[in-house]
Amino acid sequence: MVNGQRITFKLDTGAAVTAIPATLYTERRHGTLTRATKNLCGPSNTPIEVRGQFNAIIEHKGKTTKRPVFVIPGLATPLLGLPAIQELQLLSTVDSIQELSAHFQQLYPKVFAGLGRLKDEYRIKLMEGARPYALSLPRCVPLPMTDKVKEGLQRMEHMGVIAPIEEATEWCSWMVAVPKPNGKIKICVDLTHLNENVCRERYILPAVDETLVKFSGATVFTKLDATAGFWQIPLHADSSPLTTFITPFGRYCFRRLPFGISSAPEHFQSYLTQMLSGLEGTICHADDILVFRASREEHDDRLHKVLERLQGEGLTLNDKCQFSVDQVTFLGHVISARGIEADPDKIKAISEMPLPKDVAEVRRFMGMVNYVGKFSPHIAELTRLIRDLLKADRLDFLIRTDHKPLIPLLGSRALDDLPPRILRFRLQLLRFTYRIVHVPGKDLVTADALSRAPLHGRPTTGDMQLEKDVKVYVNHVIQHLPASEGRLAQIQSAQDADDVCKQLKNLVLTG
C-alpha cells in the first residue's frame, strides 16, 4: 500500500529509489507532487526524466517505511527500490548467490562435476578434393615455458580432450603456446589449413535485437555458463586424426571438438538449441544459457527443468553461473525488469577510446557506437560527420589493354613477385575494384589516338609523381648495383664520352 492506495511493484534491488509511472500518478490518490530532490540515471549513466516526487508511507504485511516516490514518464512498471525492499524485509538472506549455487549443486551434482560429455559425436566433413597438409617439425617452445607446456598437455590428456597418436596421419598442424595473465599457458592449435577444407554447417544465429525482444516482462534471471563448451562434444574416431598436431614432446590428436576449428561454434550453438527446445523462457548463445521468467516461482520451475535436461544430456556448468538475479549482462546489454539498457562497460570503453588516427580506427570506433546506437534517438545526426570520413570513392571499372604482359602484372601476379616500380603502381590500385582484359590495338581507337598525339605543356601532378617514383626506383637500383663508387665513376665517365650514350641521355632529358 502506498498512502493507502494498492500498487503492485516489481522488486528492483539495482534501484536506489522507488518510482512509479507518470500515467499512474494522481494528486488525489498519492499526494502533492514536488520537485525531485535528486537526479536519476540509468545503468548506462544516461539521465532519466523525472516529473517530480511525493512523500509516501509504504506498507506491506505489517511493515512500514517512509520514502519519497519518484514519478517517471515512460516507466512501464512501478519499481520498489533497494532501501524500501530492505526496510520492508522483502528479501531473505538465504537467497545469496553463494547459497543458491550450493543449493543447486546439491540437487544436480552431475551438472557441476568436471568436464561433461554429450551424447552425440561430431564428425568433421571435408570438401571434395581437399588436399592434406602435414608438418614434420614442431615449433620451438621457449625454455622457460617448457614445463608449463608439458603440464598443459598432460592436463588436457587427463581430461580426455587429447590423446597421443603414433600412426602416420595425412594432416598435422602446429601447436602454439600462449601465456595467460595468470601465469598459466593456453595450448592452441593452428588449424588454418584444415579449416580451409572443412564443410561449414552454416547455422544462422538469430539477430541480437530479435533475441532481446523475448525478455519483455522478465524480472528474474539465471545465467548458466558451460564448462569449456566445445570440449564437451566428443569427436568421432574417424575425425580425430584430422586434428593431429605436433609438439616438441610428440604428436597428439583431439578426442573432443577443438576450439580452433571453424565449424565448432555453429555446431555447438545448434546442439544447445536443439537440446533446450520446448523450454520457454530459455535462450542459449555460445557457452551461455539464460533462463528468465516474469516471477520467481515461474523462474525456479523453469530453471529446475533446464538443469534436469542438462544433467540428462551430460552437459556440465562452471562456477561462473549467476542464479536468480534481477539484472544480468547478456549479448552485450544489461537486461532487467526495467528493460534493455546499454552495458556500462561498453559506454566506458567508447568514452575512453583514443582519438582515431586512420580509417581503420574510425571504423572500429563506429562499430562500438553503432552497437549501442539504439539507445540514442539522435545517433545518426551525432555521427554524421564521422560517417562522412568513411565514405570511400571506390571505383569498380574495367581496364582494356593491348599489352598482354600487363594483364598478369596488374592482375594475377603475387605482390612479392613484382618489380619495385610495378609493385608501387599495383599498391596504388589496391583501393580500387577493377578487372583487366586484353583487347587488340586496332580496337582501342581512342586510347591509340591519344597515345600517338600526346599533349605538350607543363607536367601534371600525376606526371610529377611518376617522375618521383622513377627516381626512387633508379636510386634503389643504383644503391644495389654490384659495383664500388670508384667503378661507378668510371662507368659514368665512359658513358659521357660515348656518342650513342650522349644522344640517349639528351633524348631522355629533352624528350
XYZ file of C-alpha atoms in Angstrom:
511
model
C 0.000 0.000 0.000
C 1.254 3.489 -0.905
C -0.500 6.254 1.051
C -3.411 3.863 1.427
C -3.553 3.001 -2.294
C -2.768 -0.511 -3.543
C 0.106 -0.618 -6.069
C 1.783 -3.735 -7.430
C 5.564 -3.187 -7.530
C 8.385 -5.129 -9.104
C 11.314 -5.573 -6.720
C 14.427 -3.901 -8.146
C 17.472 -4.366 -5.921
C 19.524 -2.478 -8.519
C 17.468 0.711 -7.992
C 18.348 3.221 -5.278
C 14.886 4.797 -5.274
C 11.240 3.781 -5.583
C 9.391 5.010 -8.667
C 6.012 4.780 -10.389
C 4.951 5.620 -13.977
C 3.649 9.138 -14.590
C 0.476 7.632 -16.048
C -0.294 6.058 -12.651
C 0.133 9.185 -10.512
C -2.771 11.412 -9.404
C -2.569 14.114 -6.740
C -5.812 12.965 -5.087
C -4.595 9.398 -4.587
C -0.889 9.914 -3.922
C -0.399 13.421 -2.593
C 1.216 16.662 -3.744
C 3.992 16.404 -6.314
C 7.132 18.400 -5.520
C 10.380 18.984 -7.357
C 12.730 15.977 -7.359
C 15.492 16.241 -4.765
C 17.998 14.192 -6.808
C 18.921 13.491 -10.414
C 18.301 9.904 -11.527
C 20.415 7.948 -14.003
C 20.073 4.536 -15.595
C 22.745 1.784 -15.541
C 24.481 3.377 -18.525
C 24.590 6.741 -16.668
C 22.042 8.242 -19.040
C 19.847 10.856 -17.336
C 16.263 9.801 -16.550
C 13.467 12.353 -16.952
C 11.661 12.859 -13.610
C 8.360 14.727 -13.328
C 8.688 15.087 -9.566
C 8.339 13.221 -6.260
C 5.853 12.789 -3.425
C 6.312 11.604 0.147
C 4.764 8.204 0.797
C 4.093 5.733 3.561
C 4.652 2.286 2.064
C 3.132 -0.676 3.903
C 3.402 -4.435 3.384
C 2.322 -7.199 5.788
C 2.664 -5.096 8.929
C 5.976 -3.499 7.916
C 6.103 0.247 7.158
C 8.634 2.640 5.629
C 8.511 6.335 4.789
C 10.090 7.039 1.417
C 9.950 9.602 -1.407
C 8.420 8.073 -4.531
C 9.596 9.454 -7.878
C 7.197 9.910 -10.808
C 8.839 8.997 -14.127
C 7.334 9.456 -17.612
C 7.706 6.407 -19.820
C 8.263 3.961 -16.963
C 6.416 0.744 -17.727
C 6.077 -0.786 -14.243
C 6.233 0.555 -10.650
C 9.635 -0.307 -9.160
C 10.403 -0.762 -5.480
C 13.999 0.311 -4.765
C 16.530 -1.483 -2.574
C 16.187 0.774 0.534
C 12.409 0.171 0.692
C 12.899 -3.539 -0.029
C 15.306 -3.863 2.907
C 13.139 -1.895 5.348
C 10.066 -3.946 4.412
C 12.190 -7.122 4.754
C 11.086 -8.454 1.384
C 14.366 -10.298 0.722
C 15.651 -13.179 2.787
C 19.367 -13.579 3.426
C 19.050 -17.215 2.387
C 18.865 -16.088 -1.208
C 22.525 -15.137 -1.501
C 24.183 -16.200 -4.709
C 26.661 -18.445 -2.908
C 23.916 -20.331 -1.062
C 21.791 -20.599 -4.190
C 24.744 -22.024 -6.076
C 25.413 -24.567 -3.320
C 21.720 -25.433 -3.249
C 21.577 -26.256 -6.958
C 24.892 -28.125 -6.814
C 23.407 -30.423 -4.205
C 20.277 -31.046 -6.272
C 22.157 -31.626 -9.553
C 25.665 -32.832 -8.650
C 26.440 -34.228 -12.110
C 25.820 -30.831 -13.747
C 28.558 -29.221 -11.641
C 31.159 -32.010 -11.793
C 34.185 -31.560 -14.061
C 34.085 -31.698 -17.847
C 30.876 -33.128 -19.267
C 30.454 -35.425 -22.254
C 27.459 -35.003 -24.537
C 25.819 -37.980 -26.181
C 26.304 -37.327 -29.902
C 29.743 -37.426 -31.533
C 30.797 -34.820 -34.080
C 32.219 -35.845 -37.432
C 34.318 -33.327 -39.374
C 33.273 -33.187 -43.029
C 35.857 -32.178 -45.624
C 35.225 -30.613 -49.014
C 35.680 -32.666 -52.136
C 39.248 -32.545 -53.396
C 40.666 -31.481 -50.017
C 44.471 -31.556 -50.100
C 46.059 -32.802 -46.847
C 48.612 -30.636 -45.086
C 51.111 -32.098 -42.628
C 54.054 -30.651 -40.744
C 57.003 -32.778 -39.704
C 58.785 -30.385 -37.341
C 57.290 -28.676 -34.273
C 57.607 -25.038 -33.369
C 60.196 -24.360 -30.700
C 58.934 -23.684 -27.194
C 60.925 -21.124 -25.153
C 62.879 -22.874 -22.426
C 61.112 -21.061 -19.514
C 57.747 -22.277 -20.863
C 58.720 -25.919 -21.393
C 57.478 -27.297 -18.076
C 54.202 -25.342 -18.246
C 53.528 -26.589 -21.785
C 54.119 -30.166 -20.634
C 51.725 -29.651 -17.731
C 49.119 -28.169 -20.069
C 49.311 -31.134 -22.440
C 49.147 -33.599 -19.547
C 46.110 -31.821 -18.113
C 44.291 -31.961 -21.474
C 45.199 -35.641 -21.828
C 43.957 -36.386 -18.299
C 40.657 -34.637 -19.103
C 40.249 -36.812 -22.188
C 40.464 -33.846 -24.564
C 43.587 -35.060 -26.419
C 45.485 -38.302 -26.773
C 48.964 -39.225 -28.091
C 48.991 -40.602 -31.627
C 51.763 -42.749 -33.101
C 50.330 -43.686 -36.503
C 51.101 -41.631 -39.611
C 48.424 -39.048 -40.450
C 47.768 -37.031 -43.602
C 47.025 -33.912 -41.551
C 49.275 -32.399 -38.907
C 49.224 -28.844 -37.554
C 51.343 -26.692 -35.292
C 50.856 -26.223 -31.579
C 51.044 -22.659 -30.242
C 51.616 -21.957 -26.529
C 50.044 -18.655 -25.422
C 50.929 -17.201 -21.975
C 47.906 -16.119 -19.898
C 47.799 -13.152 -17.483
C 47.591 -15.538 -14.506
C 50.934 -17.078 -15.434
C 49.476 -20.262 -16.914
C 49.786 -21.449 -20.510
C 46.967 -21.845 -23.022
C 47.544 -24.609 -25.560
C 46.268 -23.625 -29.025
C 46.463 -25.414 -32.358
C 46.779 -23.628 -35.689
C 44.148 -25.416 -37.782
C 44.207 -22.837 -40.609
C 44.893 -25.320 -43.411
C 42.289 -27.794 -42.138
C 39.701 -25.017 -41.836
C 40.193 -24.141 -45.498
C 38.819 -27.583 -46.338
C 36.115 -28.011 -43.666
C 32.437 -28.009 -44.694
C 30.611 -25.486 -42.522
C 27.137 -26.154 -41.135
C 26.086 -22.527 -41.722
C 23.801 -22.432 -38.713
C 22.328 -18.927 -38.719
C 22.316 -17.267 -35.315
C 19.267 -15.114 -34.509
C 19.838 -11.373 -34.651
C 20.631 -9.757 -31.300
C 17.617 -7.404 -31.480
C 15.370 -10.375 -32.274
C 16.624 -12.124 -29.140
C 16.360 -9.073 -26.870
C 12.646 -8.694 -27.618
C 11.991 -12.022 -25.875
C 12.983 -10.599 -22.481
C 9.940 -8.326 -22.280
C 8.259 -8.633 -18.868
C 11.015 -10.764 -17.311
C 12.148 -9.867 -13.776
C 14.193 -12.874 -12.600
C 17.218 -14.231 -14.464
C 19.722 -17.086 -14.199
C 22.818 -17.189 -16.383
C 24.439 -20.611 -16.831
C 27.958 -20.985 -18.250
C 29.048 -24.293 -19.813
C 32.431 -25.683 -18.796
C 34.851 -25.435 -21.759
C 31.862 -25.682 -24.094
C 33.308 -27.281 -27.246
C 35.339 -29.822 -25.284
C 32.114 -31.413 -24.040
C 31.328 -32.690 -27.558
C 33.115 -35.985 -28.338
C 34.897 -36.181 -31.674
C 34.228 -39.161 -33.929
C 37.137 -41.599 -34.173
C 37.376 -41.032 -37.947
C 37.788 -37.282 -37.411
C 40.416 -37.338 -34.638
C 43.404 -37.908 -36.993
C 42.424 -34.759 -38.904
C 43.182 -32.711 -35.774
C 46.677 -34.127 -35.226
C 49.199 -31.539 -34.050
C 52.911 -31.776 -33.432
C 54.729 -30.632 -30.290
C 58.329 -30.915 -29.075
C 57.048 -33.775 -26.875
C 55.345 -35.818 -29.588
C 52.173 -35.758 -31.655
C 48.640 -35.579 -30.263
C 45.140 -35.592 -31.690
C 41.879 -34.283 -30.269
C 39.231 -36.601 -28.832
C 36.869 -33.693 -28.197
C 35.789 -30.890 -30.519
C 38.721 -28.404 -30.645
C 38.248 -24.679 -30.200
C 40.236 -23.754 -33.298
C 38.075 -25.494 -35.889
C 35.859 -23.192 -37.960
C 32.709 -25.323 -37.733
C 32.797 -25.647 -33.911
C 30.830 -22.506 -32.857
C 27.882 -23.117 -35.168
C 27.703 -26.820 -34.309
C 27.799 -26.141 -30.565
C 25.117 -23.451 -30.896
C 22.914 -25.789 -32.947
C 23.424 -28.615 -30.435
C 22.445 -26.482 -27.435
C 19.435 -25.013 -29.233
C 18.092 -28.477 -30.032
C 18.847 -29.673 -26.501
C 16.760 -26.901 -24.936
C 13.962 -26.902 -27.493
C 10.483 -26.768 -25.967
C 11.608 -24.949 -22.806
C 10.070 -21.473 -22.871
C 11.961 -18.654 -21.194
C 15.319 -20.140 -22.187
C 17.862 -18.733 -24.650
C 21.367 -20.012 -25.405
C 24.206 -18.104 -27.013
C 27.677 -19.623 -27.367
C 28.583 -21.050 -23.920
C 25.853 -19.131 -22.080
C 22.298 -20.230 -21.274
C 19.877 -17.616 -19.938
C 16.746 -18.615 -18.018
C 14.194 -15.831 -17.462
C 10.592 -15.513 -16.294
C 8.186 -12.863 -15.006
C 8.004 -14.225 -11.428
C 10.325 -16.066 -9.065
C 8.043 -19.100 -8.957
C 7.890 -19.413 -12.751
C 11.629 -18.841 -12.986
C 12.515 -21.521 -10.422
C 10.211 -24.037 -12.084
C 11.834 -23.384 -15.474
C 15.359 -23.479 -14.036
C 14.794 -26.903 -12.489
C 13.570 -28.225 -15.844
C 16.642 -26.809 -17.615
C 19.056 -28.331 -15.088
C 17.270 -31.677 -15.277
C 17.665 -31.685 -19.044
C 21.340 -30.686 -18.879
C 22.002 -33.464 -16.391
C 20.282 -35.981 -18.646
C 22.278 -34.832 -21.680
C 25.634 -34.835 -19.880
C 26.414 -31.081 -20.080
C 28.290 -29.562 -17.125
C 28.473 -25.970 -15.843
C 31.267 -23.975 -14.223
C 31.358 -21.672 -11.205
C 30.628 -18.514 -13.231
C 26.871 -19.164 -13.118
C 24.543 -16.469 -11.691
C 21.340 -17.673 -10.044
C 18.038 -15.824 -9.592
C 19.308 -12.279 -10.091
C 17.242 -9.252 -11.075
C 19.798 -7.956 -13.557
C 22.218 -9.708 -15.893
C 24.603 -8.813 -18.705
C 23.857 -10.803 -21.846
C 24.698 -10.245 -25.530
C 26.467 -7.019 -24.613
C 23.376 -5.493 -22.945
C 22.091 -5.077 -19.393
C 18.778 -6.904 -19.010
C 16.486 -6.290 -16.037
C 12.871 -5.564 -15.090
C 13.467 -2.035 -16.399
C 14.052 -3.431 -19.881
C 17.127 -3.459 -22.113
C 19.914 -0.976 -21.445
C 23.408 -0.370 -22.749
C 26.232 -2.154 -20.954
C 28.066 0.480 -18.806
C 31.389 -1.203 -19.597
C 30.814 -0.612 -23.313
C 29.831 3.014 -22.715
C 33.006 3.454 -20.683
C 35.072 1.791 -23.409
C 33.638 4.175 -26.016
C 34.196 7.275 -23.889
C 37.799 6.272 -23.122
C 38.767 5.223 -26.649
C 41.705 7.227 -28.036
C 41.046 9.622 -30.897
C 41.035 7.699 -34.222
C 44.066 8.394 -36.383
C 43.138 6.456 -39.534
C 40.200 4.898 -41.341
C 40.584 1.541 -39.585
C 40.385 3.203 -36.158
C 37.358 5.268 -37.239
C 35.589 2.072 -38.345
C 36.450 0.423 -35.023
C 35.037 3.387 -33.102
C 31.849 3.496 -35.183
C 31.372 -0.240 -34.714
C 31.213 0.270 -30.951
C 28.934 3.314 -31.266
C 26.503 1.551 -33.603
C 26.263 -1.396 -31.208
C 24.692 0.845 -28.565
C 23.179 3.320 -31.039
C 19.653 2.053 -30.439
C 19.691 3.858 -27.090
C 20.145 7.291 -28.670
C 17.424 8.773 -30.918
C 19.949 11.206 -32.402
C 22.753 8.771 -33.229
C 22.563 9.388 -36.993
C 22.793 13.156 -36.538
C 25.564 12.963 -33.934
C 27.769 10.656 -36.034
C 27.126 12.192 -39.471
C 30.483 13.984 -39.669
C 32.335 10.854 -38.538
C 30.500 8.687 -41.067
C 31.470 11.131 -43.803
C 35.096 10.216 -43.093
C 34.322 6.620 -44.077
C 32.888 7.475 -47.482
C 35.290 5.933 -49.962
C 35.370 6.654 -53.679
C 35.975 3.003 -54.544
C 35.539 2.688 -58.251
C 34.577 -0.532 -59.984
C 35.924 -0.368 -63.527
C 37.323 -2.382 -66.439
C 40.823 -1.917 -67.856
C 41.276 -2.715 -71.543
C 44.844 -3.037 -72.831
C 46.584 -4.295 -75.947
C 49.703 -5.073 -73.907
C 49.312 -8.694 -72.811
C 52.220 -8.769 -70.331
C 50.413 -6.048 -68.353
C 47.489 -8.382 -67.513
C 49.307 -10.669 -65.026
C 51.352 -7.722 -63.677
C 48.186 -5.866 -62.656
C 46.084 -8.961 -62.082
C 47.186 -12.425 -61.035
C 50.860 -11.966 -60.108
C 51.607 -12.060 -56.381
C 52.759 -8.761 -54.888
C 56.061 -10.214 -53.707
C 56.792 -11.331 -57.292
C 56.604 -7.842 -58.874
C 59.414 -5.436 -59.802
C 59.615 -2.446 -57.415
C 58.124 0.110 -59.834
C 55.211 -2.141 -60.840
C 54.697 -3.039 -57.172
C 54.240 0.630 -56.203
C 51.771 1.125 -59.045
C 49.888 -2.046 -58.058
C 49.695 -0.901 -54.433
C 48.147 2.378 -55.575
C 45.448 0.370 -57.376
C 44.535 -1.697 -54.290
C 41.930 0.849 -53.223
C 40.055 0.258 -56.495
C 37.995 -2.706 -57.689
C 38.832 -3.497 -61.286
C 39.224 -6.169 -63.956
C 41.820 -6.159 -66.708
C 41.328 -7.752 -70.158
C 43.254 -7.875 -73.413
C 41.900 -6.064 -76.486
C 43.761 -5.881 -79.834
C 45.309 -2.455 -80.506
C 43.188 -1.872 -83.609
C 40.075 -1.923 -81.421
C 41.413 0.658 -78.944
C 40.764 3.601 -81.241
C 40.529 6.388 -78.660
C 43.434 5.258 -76.489
C 45.601 4.600 -79.545
C 44.910 8.043 -80.974
C 45.691 9.798 -77.682
C 48.914 7.875 -77.209
C 50.077 8.906 -80.693
C 49.123 12.542 -80.198
C 50.116 13.473 -76.626
C 49.523 16.956 -75.233
C 52.580 19.143 -74.729
C 52.782 21.548 -71.807
C 53.514 21.740 -68.097
C 53.693 18.357 -66.351
C 50.638 17.378 -64.375
C 50.646 16.265 -60.730
C 50.466 12.681 -61.966
C 53.486 13.209 -64.206
C 55.488 14.662 -61.341
C 54.520 11.786 -59.057
C 55.524 9.292 -61.764
C 58.884 11.018 -62.132
C 59.377 10.844 -58.376
C 58.549 7.112 -58.398
C 61.017 6.535 -61.225
C 63.744 8.369 -59.312
C 63.066 6.219 -56.257
C 63.338 3.106 -58.411
C 66.536 4.292 -60.126
C 68.159 5.210 -56.830
C 67.170 1.788 -55.481
C 68.828 0.122 -58.488
C 71.981 2.234 -58.200
C 72.323 1.599 -54.478
C 72.201 -2.142 -55.038
C 74.485 -2.370 -58.091
C 77.340 -4.839 -57.547
C 79.973 -2.117 -58.069
C 82.019 0.223 -55.915
C 81.738 4.010 -56.101
C 85.016 4.161 -57.998
C 83.785 1.666 -60.557
C 80.517 3.605 -60.994
C 82.517 6.802 -61.621
C 84.449 5.002 -64.360
C 81.201 3.827 -65.991
C 79.729 7.331 -65.885
C 82.874 8.834 -67.425
C 82.838 6.250 -70.242
C 79.158 6.937 -70.965
C 79.790 10.702 -71.133
C 82.455 10.065 -73.785
C 80.361 7.627 -75.828
C 78.421 9.228 -78.737
C 75.429 6.839 -78.543
C 75.083 7.249 -74.772
C 75.280 11.055 -75.146
C 72.420 11.032 -77.679
C 70.332 8.772 -75.440
C 70.921 10.976 -72.423
C 69.919 14.068 -74.417
C 66.702 12.432 -75.620
C 65.800 11.382 -72.088
C 66.354 14.883 -70.680
C 64.770 16.916 -73.520
C 62.224 14.444 -74.933
